[in-house]
């Protein structure tokens, strides 16, 4: 409608609001499209109503207002075979299921290298947004199309880190990656730097050091963590310089990373410091005993221990950064724990001339309270499976070792704990479980039900993990029937219905992906 039409329409609205005696639109101002249908002889009130009706009719007939728009680029191609309709439906149900099934089914689809239907991209991305544990599998499933749709739908509120992870996939856009480094938020820049460390550690180090002085303190704290990928002796000079940083977290990160470099100056100092204080000996009660004495204050000062984060104050909190209990150690115990936790584990084998199993078995019960948690911390940080497996056999070993220890050893430990009614560790086992583990879970569940005649929290945990861990190539019909009988007797059939649905989802998805 033309300019005069707008003036006439505004006058018509004023007349309707203030009364025709105070405002009266002139017919000459009306749009020609409707003016010929308006009569000068009409009553003013009738003319206002006619104008409104004719204007609405004209606007509806002419369609919506013209909108200028620029076409967006097409979504990138995805050549992977698409999930079948049945598999996609099962995956959609798995997204709403309990965590053990959800994580397993997402990993299974990611491993199968199938692309999801377009309609599932947003639900999958929403799952990754609210559940960080599912993020790695989701990123692999949605691929480059997921990155594309996340970028085009920023109003949904995707996190910067999720976008960075999406563009870090092999199908990602390298130009976009560089934009994330130069213009992204710090989480995106960390993700870009981590990806570059995997491809070219030296280039990533040069990129970080080149702009280090211009980074803010909080950004330095996060960016430095990216160096942990591909860490080597080439990073030592920069990390040594970071020990003088004004930010405590930057210094702590540099101290931790220096300890992870076997040939670093820090490792040489610490190994020289503790070597005279640790030895394998014999006692009257034990064939072999590990003895450990704490270095003196002068020895710690000579080794610049405080510069590398070795504190002489006791640890009142009782736990370290990985959740390994240090039992409120006093100052000497805390120094011992820190030294054991920082030194690379192969040093102990070379220094003591013994394998991890022999060293762990030589730890006395009295010393275990400080030695086992510290060595476990070192195994977790260094990702040493041999040491984690040896430590897991010790009665005081923390459950956090399940994540990296040998699966066969973990299975044996889990079975032993199940016999004592302890279900901790089921979520750390690779799936499907060995048949012996599945049988032990059923046996433990039967024993609990006979004892309590109801569904205990431990029993509920087993019901959550059974549908995920059961080997599907074995007929478990008799044991599952026993569960149904117990559920009917104990009046917890609703929980068993969830178990049945989860097992059905997994069975269908496994069949469709095979």
Short mmCIF file of C-alpha atoms in Angstrom, two decimals:
data_model
loop_
_atom_site.label_atom_id
_atom_site.label_comp_id
_atom_site.label_asym_id
_atom_site.label_seq_id
_atom_site.Cartn_x
_atom_site.Cartn_y
_atom_site.Cartn_z
CA UNK A 1 0.00 0.00 0.00
CA UNK A 2 1.25 3.53 -0.78
CA UNK A 3 2.22 6.35 1.58
CA UNK A 4 -1.19 7.96 1.40
CA UNK A 5 -2.74 4.63 2.29
CA UNK A 6 -0.61 4.47 5.43
CA UNK A 7 -1.76 8.00 6.39
CA UNK A 8 -5.39 7.08 5.75
CA UNK A 9 -5.07 3.86 7.73
CA UNK A 10 -3.49 5.66 10.69
CA UNK A 11 -6.33 8.21 10.61
CA UNK A 12 -8.87 5.38 10.50
CA UNK A 13 -7.29 3.77 13.57
CA UNK A 14 -7.35 7.13 15.39
CA UNK A 15 -11.01 7.57 14.54
CA UNK A 16 -11.80 4.11 15.87
CA UNK A 17 -9.96 4.81 19.12
CA UNK A 18 -10.93 8.46 19.75
CA UNK A 19 -14.34 8.61 18.06
CA UNK A 20 -15.41 9.84 14.63
CA UNK A 21 -16.36 13.22 16.06
CA UNK A 22 -12.71 13.88 16.98
CA UNK A 23 -10.94 12.15 14.09
CA UNK A 24 -12.36 11.58 10.62
CA UNK A 25 -10.21 10.12 7.81
CA UNK A 26 -10.53 11.82 4.45
CA UNK A 27 -11.66 9.53 1.65
CA UNK A 28 -9.21 11.17 -0.74
CA UNK A 29 -6.29 9.73 1.25
CA UNK A 30 -7.46 6.14 0.85
CA UNK A 31 -5.53 3.66 -1.25
CA UNK A 32 -6.99 3.51 -4.78
CA UNK A 33 -7.48 -0.25 -4.35
CA UNK A 34 -10.20 0.35 -1.72
CA UNK A 35 -11.17 3.99 -2.35
CA UNK A 36 -13.66 3.13 -5.10
CA UNK A 37 -15.59 0.95 -2.66
CA UNK A 38 -15.96 3.73 -0.09
CA UNK A 39 -18.92 6.06 -0.34
CA UNK A 40 -18.72 9.75 0.58
CA UNK A 41 -22.31 9.55 1.74
CA UNK A 42 -21.59 6.86 4.33
CA UNK A 43 -22.01 7.48 8.03
CA UNK A 44 -18.47 8.14 9.50
CA UNK A 45 -18.68 5.18 11.85
CA UNK A 46 -19.75 2.88 9.02
CA UNK A 47 -16.95 4.26 6.84
CA UNK A 48 -14.37 3.38 9.51
CA UNK A 49 -15.64 -0.21 9.69
CA UNK A 50 -15.76 -0.51 5.90
CA UNK A 51 -12.19 0.83 5.65
CA UNK A 52 -10.93 -1.77 8.16
CA UNK A 53 -12.69 -4.61 6.35
CA UNK A 54 -11.53 -3.55 2.90
CA UNK A 55 -7.95 -3.02 4.08
CA UNK A 56 -7.80 -6.50 5.66
CA UNK A 57 -9.23 -8.05 2.48
CA UNK A 58 -6.70 -6.22 0.30
CA UNK A 59 -3.77 -7.25 2.44
CA UNK A 60 -4.82 -10.88 2.56
CA UNK A 61 -5.30 -10.93 -1.20
CA UNK A 62 -1.87 -9.46 -1.91
CA UNK A 63 0.04 -12.01 0.23
CA UNK A 64 2.69 -11.45 2.89
CA UNK A 65 5.10 -8.51 2.71
CA UNK A 66 8.15 -9.09 0.52
CA UNK A 67 11.21 -10.22 2.49
CA UNK A 68 14.70 -9.99 1.07
CA UNK A 69 16.67 -13.15 1.91
CA UNK A 70 20.00 -14.63 0.93
CA UNK A 71 20.09 -18.35 0.28
CA UNK A 72 22.39 -20.27 2.61
CA UNK A 73 24.89 -22.79 1.33
CA UNK A 74 23.76 -26.40 1.10
CA UNK A 75 24.62 -28.79 3.88
CA UNK A 76 27.82 -30.75 3.22
CA UNK A 77 27.47 -34.22 1.78
CA UNK A 78 27.63 -37.29 4.01
CA UNK A 79 28.45 -40.47 2.11
CA UNK A 80 27.98 -42.84 5.03
CA UNK A 81 25.06 -45.30 4.70
CA UNK A 82 21.98 -44.02 6.50
CA UNK A 83 20.52 -45.69 9.56
CA UNK A 84 17.50 -47.80 8.75
CA UNK A 85 14.14 -46.52 9.90
CA UNK A 86 14.01 -49.23 12.56
CA UNK A 87 17.50 -48.41 13.83
CA UNK A 88 16.75 -44.68 13.90
CA UNK A 89 13.61 -45.32 15.92
CA UNK A 90 15.54 -47.50 18.39
CA UNK A 91 18.23 -44.82 18.72
CA UNK A 92 15.58 -42.17 19.37
CA UNK A 93 14.23 -44.29 22.25
CA UNK A 94 17.79 -44.84 23.53
CA UNK A 95 18.31 -41.07 23.78
CA UNK A 96 15.56 -40.99 26.41
CA UNK A 97 16.77 -44.09 28.27
CA UNK A 98 18.98 -44.38 31.36
CA UNK A 99 22.62 -43.35 31.01
CA UNK A 100 24.24 -46.82 30.63
CA UNK A 101 22.05 -47.74 27.65
CA UNK A 102 22.17 -44.25 26.14
CA UNK A 103 25.96 -44.10 26.16
CA UNK A 104 26.39 -47.65 24.85
CA UNK A 105 23.95 -47.20 21.95
CA UNK A 106 25.49 -43.88 20.94
CA UNK A 107 28.97 -45.43 20.92
CA UNK A 108 27.66 -48.40 18.95
CA UNK A 109 26.13 -46.19 16.24
CA UNK A 110 29.31 -44.08 16.10
CA UNK A 111 31.41 -47.23 15.63
CA UNK A 112 29.10 -48.43 12.84
CA UNK A 113 29.82 -45.30 10.73
CA UNK A 114 26.17 -44.72 9.84
CA UNK A 115 24.65 -41.31 9.28
CA UNK A 116 21.48 -40.40 11.14
CA UNK A 117 18.33 -39.24 9.32
CA UNK A 118 18.19 -35.46 8.97
CA UNK A 119 15.30 -35.29 11.44
CA UNK A 120 17.52 -36.75 14.18
CA UNK A 121 20.34 -34.20 13.93
CA UNK A 122 18.80 -31.63 16.28
CA UNK A 123 17.71 -34.22 18.92
CA UNK A 124 21.22 -35.67 18.87
CA UNK A 125 22.80 -32.23 19.22
CA UNK A 126 20.48 -31.40 22.10
CA UNK A 127 21.61 -34.60 23.81
CA UNK A 128 25.26 -33.57 23.42
CA UNK A 129 24.46 -30.11 24.75
CA UNK A 130 22.92 -31.32 28.01
CA UNK A 131 25.04 -34.46 28.50
CA UNK A 132 28.77 -33.94 28.07
CA UNK A 133 29.48 -37.66 28.56
CA UNK A 134 27.56 -38.37 25.33
CA UNK A 135 29.25 -35.58 23.39
CA UNK A 136 32.15 -37.49 21.82
CA UNK A 137 29.88 -40.16 20.33
CA UNK A 138 27.31 -37.62 19.14
CA UNK A 139 29.96 -35.54 17.39
CA UNK A 140 31.07 -38.63 15.47
CA UNK A 141 27.49 -39.54 14.56
CA UNK A 142 26.27 -36.16 13.29
CA UNK A 143 29.49 -35.39 11.39
CA UNK A 144 29.86 -32.31 9.22
CA UNK A 145 26.10 -31.97 8.74
CA UNK A 146 25.71 -31.65 12.48
CA UNK A 147 28.28 -28.85 12.54
CA UNK A 148 26.46 -27.17 9.65
CA UNK A 149 23.04 -27.27 11.29
CA UNK A 150 24.43 -26.17 14.68
CA UNK A 151 26.00 -23.13 13.07
CA UNK A 152 22.82 -22.22 11.19
CA UNK A 153 20.61 -22.53 14.28
CA UNK A 154 22.54 -20.44 16.78
CA UNK A 155 19.26 -19.37 18.39
CA UNK A 156 19.03 -22.83 19.97
CA UNK A 157 22.00 -21.91 22.16
CA UNK A 158 24.68 -24.41 21.21
CA UNK A 159 27.72 -24.06 23.45
CA UNK A 160 30.94 -22.75 21.96
CA UNK A 161 32.75 -25.92 23.06
CA UNK A 162 30.23 -28.16 21.27
CA UNK A 163 30.66 -26.15 18.07
CA UNK A 164 34.42 -26.39 18.40
CA UNK A 165 34.21 -30.17 18.84
CA UNK A 166 31.90 -30.46 15.83
CA UNK A 167 34.32 -28.54 13.65
CA UNK A 168 37.15 -30.64 15.03
CA UNK A 169 35.80 -33.75 13.27
CA UNK A 170 37.68 -35.04 10.21
CA UNK A 171 34.89 -33.69 8.02
CA UNK A 172 35.21 -30.22 9.57
CA UNK A 173 36.13 -27.07 7.70
CA UNK A 174 39.79 -26.11 8.22
CA UNK A 175 39.12 -22.47 7.34
CA UNK A 176 36.41 -22.40 9.95
CA UNK A 177 38.86 -23.98 12.43
CA UNK A 178 41.27 -21.08 11.97
CA UNK A 179 38.44 -18.61 12.52
CA UNK A 180 37.67 -20.36 15.81
CA UNK A 181 41.26 -19.73 16.91
CA UNK A 182 41.32 -16.06 15.93
CA UNK A 183 37.74 -15.09 16.80
CA UNK A 184 36.30 -17.89 18.94
CA UNK A 185 35.67 -17.98 22.66
CA UNK A 186 38.37 -19.56 24.80
CA UNK A 187 36.71 -23.03 24.82
CA UNK A 188 36.74 -23.06 21.03
CA UNK A 189 40.36 -21.90 20.92
CA UNK A 190 41.38 -24.68 23.34
CA UNK A 191 39.66 -27.22 21.10
CA UNK A 192 41.40 -25.86 18.00
CA UNK A 193 44.79 -25.86 19.73
CA UNK A 194 44.25 -29.43 20.97
CA UNK A 195 43.44 -30.58 17.44
CA UNK A 196 46.53 -28.84 16.10
CA UNK A 197 48.67 -30.53 18.79
CA UNK A 198 47.48 -33.91 17.48
CA UNK A 199 48.48 -33.01 13.92
CA UNK A 200 51.57 -30.85 14.49
CA UNK A 201 52.73 -30.40 18.12
CA UNK A 202 55.52 -27.96 17.19
CA UNK A 203 53.17 -25.70 15.21
CA UNK A 204 50.68 -25.65 18.10
CA UNK A 205 53.43 -24.73 20.57
CA UNK A 206 54.62 -21.93 18.29
CA UNK A 207 51.06 -20.64 17.90
CA UNK A 208 50.52 -20.57 21.66
CA UNK A 209 53.85 -19.02 22.58
CA UNK A 210 53.58 -16.41 19.83
CA UNK A 211 50.60 -14.70 21.43
CA UNK A 212 51.07 -15.82 25.04
CA UNK A 213 51.84 -12.37 26.46
CA UNK A 214 48.68 -10.87 24.98
CA UNK A 215 46.39 -13.53 26.48
CA UNK A 216 44.38 -12.73 29.59
CA UNK A 217 45.06 -14.62 32.81
CA UNK A 218 41.87 -16.74 32.68
CA UNK A 219 42.52 -17.57 29.03
CA UNK A 220 46.11 -18.61 29.78
CA UNK A 221 44.81 -21.01 32.42
CA UNK A 222 42.66 -22.84 29.87
CA UNK A 223 44.89 -22.61 26.81
CA UNK A 224 47.89 -24.17 28.58
CA UNK A 225 45.92 -27.38 29.19
CA UNK A 226 45.99 -28.06 25.43
CA UNK A 227 49.72 -28.78 25.59
CA UNK A 228 48.98 -32.01 27.46
CA UNK A 229 48.18 -33.54 24.05
CA UNK A 230 51.48 -34.54 22.43
CA UNK A 231 53.51 -33.43 25.44
CA UNK A 232 57.28 -33.80 24.91
CA UNK A 233 60.67 -32.44 25.94
CA UNK A 234 60.27 -29.70 23.33
CA UNK A 235 57.64 -28.10 25.58
CA UNK A 236 59.89 -27.97 28.66
CA UNK A 237 61.45 -24.49 28.17
CA UNK A 238 58.02 -22.88 27.75
CA UNK A 239 56.59 -24.75 30.73
CA UNK A 240 59.55 -23.75 32.88
CA UNK A 241 58.83 -20.13 31.97
CA UNK A 242 55.19 -20.65 32.96
CA UNK A 243 56.34 -21.47 36.50
CA UNK A 244 56.88 -17.72 36.89
CA UNK A 245 53.37 -16.82 35.73
CA UNK A 246 51.31 -14.58 38.00
CA UNK A 247 48.34 -17.00 37.86
CA UNK A 248 48.42 -19.84 40.36
CA UNK A 249 46.45 -22.18 38.06
CA UNK A 250 48.88 -21.57 35.21
CA UNK A 251 51.80 -22.49 37.48
CA UNK A 252 49.98 -25.61 38.74
CA UNK A 253 49.23 -26.76 35.18
CA UNK A 254 52.86 -26.23 34.16
CA UNK A 255 54.06 -28.19 37.21
CA UNK A 256 51.76 -31.09 36.38
CA UNK A 257 52.80 -31.17 32.73
CA UNK A 258 56.51 -31.00 33.52
CA UNK A 259 56.06 -34.04 35.75
CA UNK A 260 54.60 -35.94 32.78
CA UNK A 261 57.74 -35.46 30.66
CA UNK A 262 60.02 -38.41 31.59
CA UNK A 263 63.24 -36.63 30.57
CA UNK A 264 62.39 -33.24 32.10
CA UNK A 265 64.63 -31.48 34.58
CA UNK A 266 61.84 -31.78 37.14
CA UNK A 267 61.82 -35.58 36.83
CA UNK A 268 65.60 -35.76 37.21
CA UNK A 269 65.51 -33.62 40.35
CA UNK A 270 62.66 -35.56 41.94
CA UNK A 271 64.17 -38.94 41.10
CA UNK A 272 67.54 -37.88 42.52
CA UNK A 273 65.73 -36.59 45.61
CA UNK A 274 63.78 -39.77 46.42
CA UNK A 275 66.23 -42.45 45.25
CA UNK A 276 68.05 -42.72 48.63
CA UNK A 277 64.74 -42.87 50.49
CA UNK A 278 63.06 -45.81 48.73
CA UNK A 279 64.24 -49.42 48.73
CA UNK A 280 63.04 -53.00 48.66
CA UNK A 281 64.17 -54.99 51.69
CA UNK A 282 63.29 -58.07 53.69
CA UNK A 283 61.66 -58.39 57.07
CA UNK A 284 60.89 -61.22 59.44
CA UNK A 285 57.18 -61.19 58.60
CA UNK A 286 57.30 -60.39 54.87
CA UNK A 287 59.52 -61.80 52.14
CA UNK A 288 59.86 -58.36 50.53
CA UNK A 289 59.02 -54.98 52.01
CA UNK A 290 58.99 -51.54 50.42
CA UNK A 291 60.37 -48.90 52.75
CA UNK A 292 59.98 -45.18 52.15
CA UNK A 293 61.28 -42.29 54.25
CA UNK A 294 60.44 -38.64 53.68
CA UNK A 295 63.26 -36.33 52.46
CA UNK A 296 64.31 -33.66 54.92
CA UNK A 297 63.40 -30.02 54.56
CA UNK A 298 66.94 -29.19 53.41
CA UNK A 299 66.79 -31.86 50.72
CA UNK A 300 63.43 -30.55 49.50
CA UNK A 301 64.77 -27.00 49.39
CA UNK A 302 67.90 -28.06 47.48
CA UNK A 303 65.70 -29.76 44.87
CA UNK A 304 63.51 -26.61 44.57
CA UNK A 305 60.53 -28.81 45.44
CA UNK A 306 58.28 -25.87 46.25
CA UNK A 307 58.91 -24.37 42.79
CA UNK A 308 57.47 -27.54 41.28
CA UNK A 309 54.40 -27.61 43.51
CA UNK A 310 55.54 -29.97 46.27
CA UNK A 311 53.85 -28.54 49.36
CA UNK A 312 55.07 -29.30 52.88
CA UNK A 313 51.69 -28.51 54.47
CA UNK A 314 49.39 -31.42 55.34
CA UNK A 315 46.43 -32.30 53.10
CA UNK A 316 43.40 -31.82 55.32
CA UNK A 317 40.88 -32.37 52.52
CA UNK A 318 41.67 -36.09 52.29
CA UNK A 319 41.50 -36.31 48.48
CA UNK A 320 43.60 -35.24 45.53
CA UNK A 321 42.51 -33.83 42.16
CA UNK A 322 41.54 -37.25 40.78
CA UNK A 323 39.44 -38.14 43.79
CA UNK A 324 42.00 -40.57 45.19
CA UNK A 325 41.72 -40.57 48.96
CA UNK A 326 44.81 -39.44 50.86
CA UNK A 327 43.13 -39.86 54.25
CA UNK A 328 43.90 -36.44 55.69
CA UNK A 329 47.65 -36.97 55.50
CA UNK A 330 49.97 -35.05 57.82
CA UNK A 331 52.84 -32.99 56.38
CA UNK A 332 55.34 -35.86 55.97
CA UNK A 333 52.72 -38.21 54.54
CA UNK A 334 51.53 -35.47 52.21
CA UNK A 335 55.07 -34.80 50.93
CA UNK A 336 55.50 -38.53 50.34
CA UNK A 337 52.20 -38.73 48.49
CA UNK A 338 53.08 -35.80 46.25
CA UNK A 339 56.50 -37.20 45.36
CA UNK A 340 55.11 -40.66 44.58
CA UNK A 341 52.34 -39.10 42.51
CA UNK A 342 54.71 -36.91 40.44
CA UNK A 343 57.49 -39.35 39.58
CA UNK A 344 57.10 -41.40 36.38
CA UNK A 345 56.29 -45.00 37.24
CA UNK A 346 58.96 -46.70 35.08
CA UNK A 347 61.56 -45.07 37.35
CA UNK A 348 60.48 -47.30 40.25
CA UNK A 349 60.93 -50.43 38.14
CA UNK A 350 64.42 -49.36 37.10
CA UNK A 351 65.43 -48.10 40.55
CA UNK A 352 64.07 -51.06 42.52
CA UNK A 353 64.75 -53.71 39.87
CA UNK A 354 61.25 -55.17 40.18
CA UNK A 355 58.00 -55.40 38.23
CA UNK A 356 54.92 -53.37 39.30
CA UNK A 357 53.23 -56.46 40.83
CA UNK A 358 56.21 -57.16 43.11
CA UNK A 359 56.53 -53.52 44.17
CA UNK A 360 52.81 -53.21 44.99
CA UNK A 361 52.75 -56.49 46.91
CA UNK A 362 55.73 -55.26 48.98
CA UNK A 363 53.76 -52.29 50.37
CA UNK A 364 52.92 -52.92 54.00
CA UNK A 365 49.41 -52.36 55.35
CA UNK A 366 50.77 -49.53 57.48
CA UNK A 367 52.26 -47.71 54.47
CA UNK A 368 49.42 -48.58 52.09
CA UNK A 369 47.35 -45.64 53.36
CA UNK A 370 49.78 -43.18 51.75
CA UNK A 371 51.61 -45.22 49.10
CA UNK A 372 48.74 -46.94 47.23
CA UNK A 373 46.65 -43.76 46.70
CA UNK A 374 49.74 -41.87 45.51
CA UNK A 375 50.83 -44.57 43.07
CA UNK A 376 47.23 -44.87 41.86
CA UNK A 377 47.18 -41.13 41.21
CA UNK A 378 50.37 -41.49 39.15
CA UNK A 379 48.94 -44.41 37.16
CA UNK A 380 45.80 -42.42 36.34
CA UNK A 381 47.64 -39.26 35.33
CA UNK A 382 50.23 -41.16 33.28
CA UNK A 383 47.68 -43.58 31.83
CA UNK A 384 49.83 -46.58 32.76
CA UNK A 385 47.74 -49.75 32.35
CA UNK A 386 50.42 -52.11 33.72
CA UNK A 387 50.67 -50.22 36.99
CA UNK A 388 46.91 -49.70 37.23
CA UNK A 389 46.38 -53.44 36.84
CA UNK A 390 48.97 -54.26 39.50
CA UNK A 391 47.53 -51.69 41.91
CA UNK A 392 43.96 -52.87 41.34
CA UNK A 393 44.86 -56.18 42.95
CA UNK A 394 45.66 -54.41 46.22
CA UNK A 395 42.75 -54.47 48.72
CA UNK A 396 42.89 -50.67 49.23
CA UNK A 397 42.98 -49.79 45.51
CA UNK A 398 40.58 -46.97 44.47
CA UNK A 399 37.81 -47.78 41.99
CA UNK A 400 39.04 -45.00 39.69
CA UNK A 401 41.67 -47.49 38.45
CA UNK A 402 38.91 -49.51 36.76
CA UNK A 403 38.94 -46.96 33.94
CA UNK A 404 42.46 -47.85 32.72
CA UNK A 405 43.33 -51.27 34.21
CA UNK A 406 43.33 -54.45 32.13
CA UNK A 407 39.68 -55.41 31.43
CA UNK A 408 40.26 -59.05 32.42
CA UNK A 409 41.64 -57.95 35.79
CA UNK A 410 38.77 -55.49 36.23
CA UNK A 411 36.30 -58.29 35.48
CA UNK A 412 37.88 -60.52 38.14
CA UNK A 413 37.74 -57.71 40.69
CA UNK A 414 34.13 -56.91 39.82
CA UNK A 415 33.12 -60.56 40.18
CA UNK A 416 34.83 -60.76 43.56
CA UNK A 417 33.07 -57.58 44.72
CA UNK A 418 29.70 -58.79 43.43
CA UNK A 419 30.02 -61.85 45.65
CA UNK A 420 30.26 -59.41 48.55
CA UNK A 421 27.27 -57.37 47.32
CA UNK A 422 29.35 -54.51 45.91
CA UNK A 423 28.19 -53.32 42.45
CA UNK A 424 30.85 -50.61 42.03
CA UNK A 425 32.69 -51.04 38.77
CA UNK A 426 29.92 -52.33 36.50
CA UNK A 427 29.96 -49.12 34.48
CA UNK A 428 33.73 -49.40 33.91
CA UNK A 429 33.59 -52.81 32.26
CA UNK A 430 33.73 -53.04 28.45
CA UNK A 431 30.49 -54.35 26.99
CA UNK A 432 29.28 -56.90 26.24
CA UNK A 433 30.53 -58.48 29.45
CA UNK A 434 32.30 -61.81 29.61
CA UNK A 435 29.72 -64.55 30.39
CA UNK A 436 31.27 -65.04 33.83
CA UNK A 437 30.50 -61.42 34.77
CA UNK A 438 26.91 -61.65 33.52
CA UNK A 439 26.41 -64.85 35.52
CA UNK A 440 27.91 -63.18 38.62
CA UNK A 441 25.50 -60.26 38.27
CA UNK A 442 22.48 -62.56 38.06
CA UNK A 443 23.77 -64.57 41.04
CA UNK A 444 24.34 -61.39 43.09
CA UNK A 445 20.87 -60.14 42.21
CA UNK A 446 19.28 -63.45 43.25
CA UNK A 447 21.18 -63.40 46.54
CA UNK A 448 20.09 -59.81 47.29
CA UNK A 449 16.47 -60.58 46.50
CA UNK A 450 16.42 -63.67 48.71
CA UNK A 451 17.90 -61.59 51.53
CA UNK A 452 15.77 -58.45 51.24
CA UNK A 453 12.66 -59.55 49.28
CA UNK A 454 12.57 -56.14 47.61
CA UNK A 455 14.51 -54.12 45.03
CA UNK A 456 17.55 -52.63 46.78
CA UNK A 457 19.60 -49.72 45.38
CA UNK A 458 22.30 -52.23 44.43
CA UNK A 459 19.68 -54.33 42.64
CA UNK A 460 18.44 -51.28 40.77
CA UNK A 461 22.01 -50.56 39.61
CA UNK A 462 22.31 -54.12 38.31
CA UNK A 463 19.01 -53.79 36.42
CA UNK A 464 20.32 -50.64 34.71
CA UNK A 465 23.54 -52.32 33.56
CA UNK A 466 22.26 -55.82 32.70
CA UNK A 467 20.55 -54.86 29.40
CA UNK A 468 23.75 -53.18 28.26
CA UNK A 469 26.26 -55.79 29.40
CA UNK A 470 24.56 -59.12 28.61
CA UNK A 471 26.24 -61.06 25.77
CA UNK A 472 23.40 -61.42 23.24
CA UNK A 473 24.79 -64.60 21.69
CA UNK A 474 23.88 -66.55 24.84
CA UNK A 475 20.33 -67.52 25.83
CA UNK A 476 19.60 -65.85 29.17
CA UNK A 477 15.88 -66.69 29.05
CA UNK A 478 15.86 -68.76 32.25
CA UNK A 479 17.66 -66.08 34.27
CA UNK A 480 15.41 -63.30 32.90
CA UNK A 481 12.32 -65.36 33.72
CA UNK A 482 13.60 -65.58 37.29
CA UNK A 483 13.81 -61.77 37.32
CA UNK A 484 10.17 -61.55 36.25
CA UNK A 485 9.11 -63.94 39.01
CA UNK A 486 11.06 -61.92 41.57
CA UNK A 487 9.56 -58.66 40.28
CA UNK A 488 6.03 -60.01 40.56
CA UNK A 489 6.65 -61.28 44.08
CA UNK A 490 8.37 -58.07 45.17
CA UNK A 491 5.93 -55.72 43.40
CA UNK A 492 8.52 -53.89 41.36
CA UNK A 493 7.34 -54.90 37.88
CA UNK A 494 7.59 -51.26 36.71
CA UNK A 495 11.38 -51.44 37.10
CA UNK A 496 11.51 -54.70 35.19
CA UNK A 497 9.43 -53.15 32.39
CA UNK A 498 12.21 -50.58 31.97
CA UNK A 499 14.74 -53.44 31.90
CA UNK A 500 12.73 -55.26 29.21
CA UNK A 501 12.42 -52.11 27.07
CA UNK A 502 16.15 -51.38 27.35
CA UNK A 503 17.07 -54.93 26.36
CA UNK A 504 14.66 -54.72 23.40
CA UNK A 505 16.16 -51.39 22.23
CA UNK A 506 19.68 -52.81 22.37
CA UNK A 507 18.69 -56.07 20.63
CA UNK A 508 16.97 -54.21 17.78
CA UNK A 509 19.80 -51.73 17.28
CA UNK A 510 22.50 -54.40 17.39
CA UNK A 511 20.58 -56.47 14.81
CA UNK A 512 20.10 -53.49 12.49
CA UNK A 513 23.78 -52.50 12.67
CA UNK A 514 25.14 -55.98 12.05
#
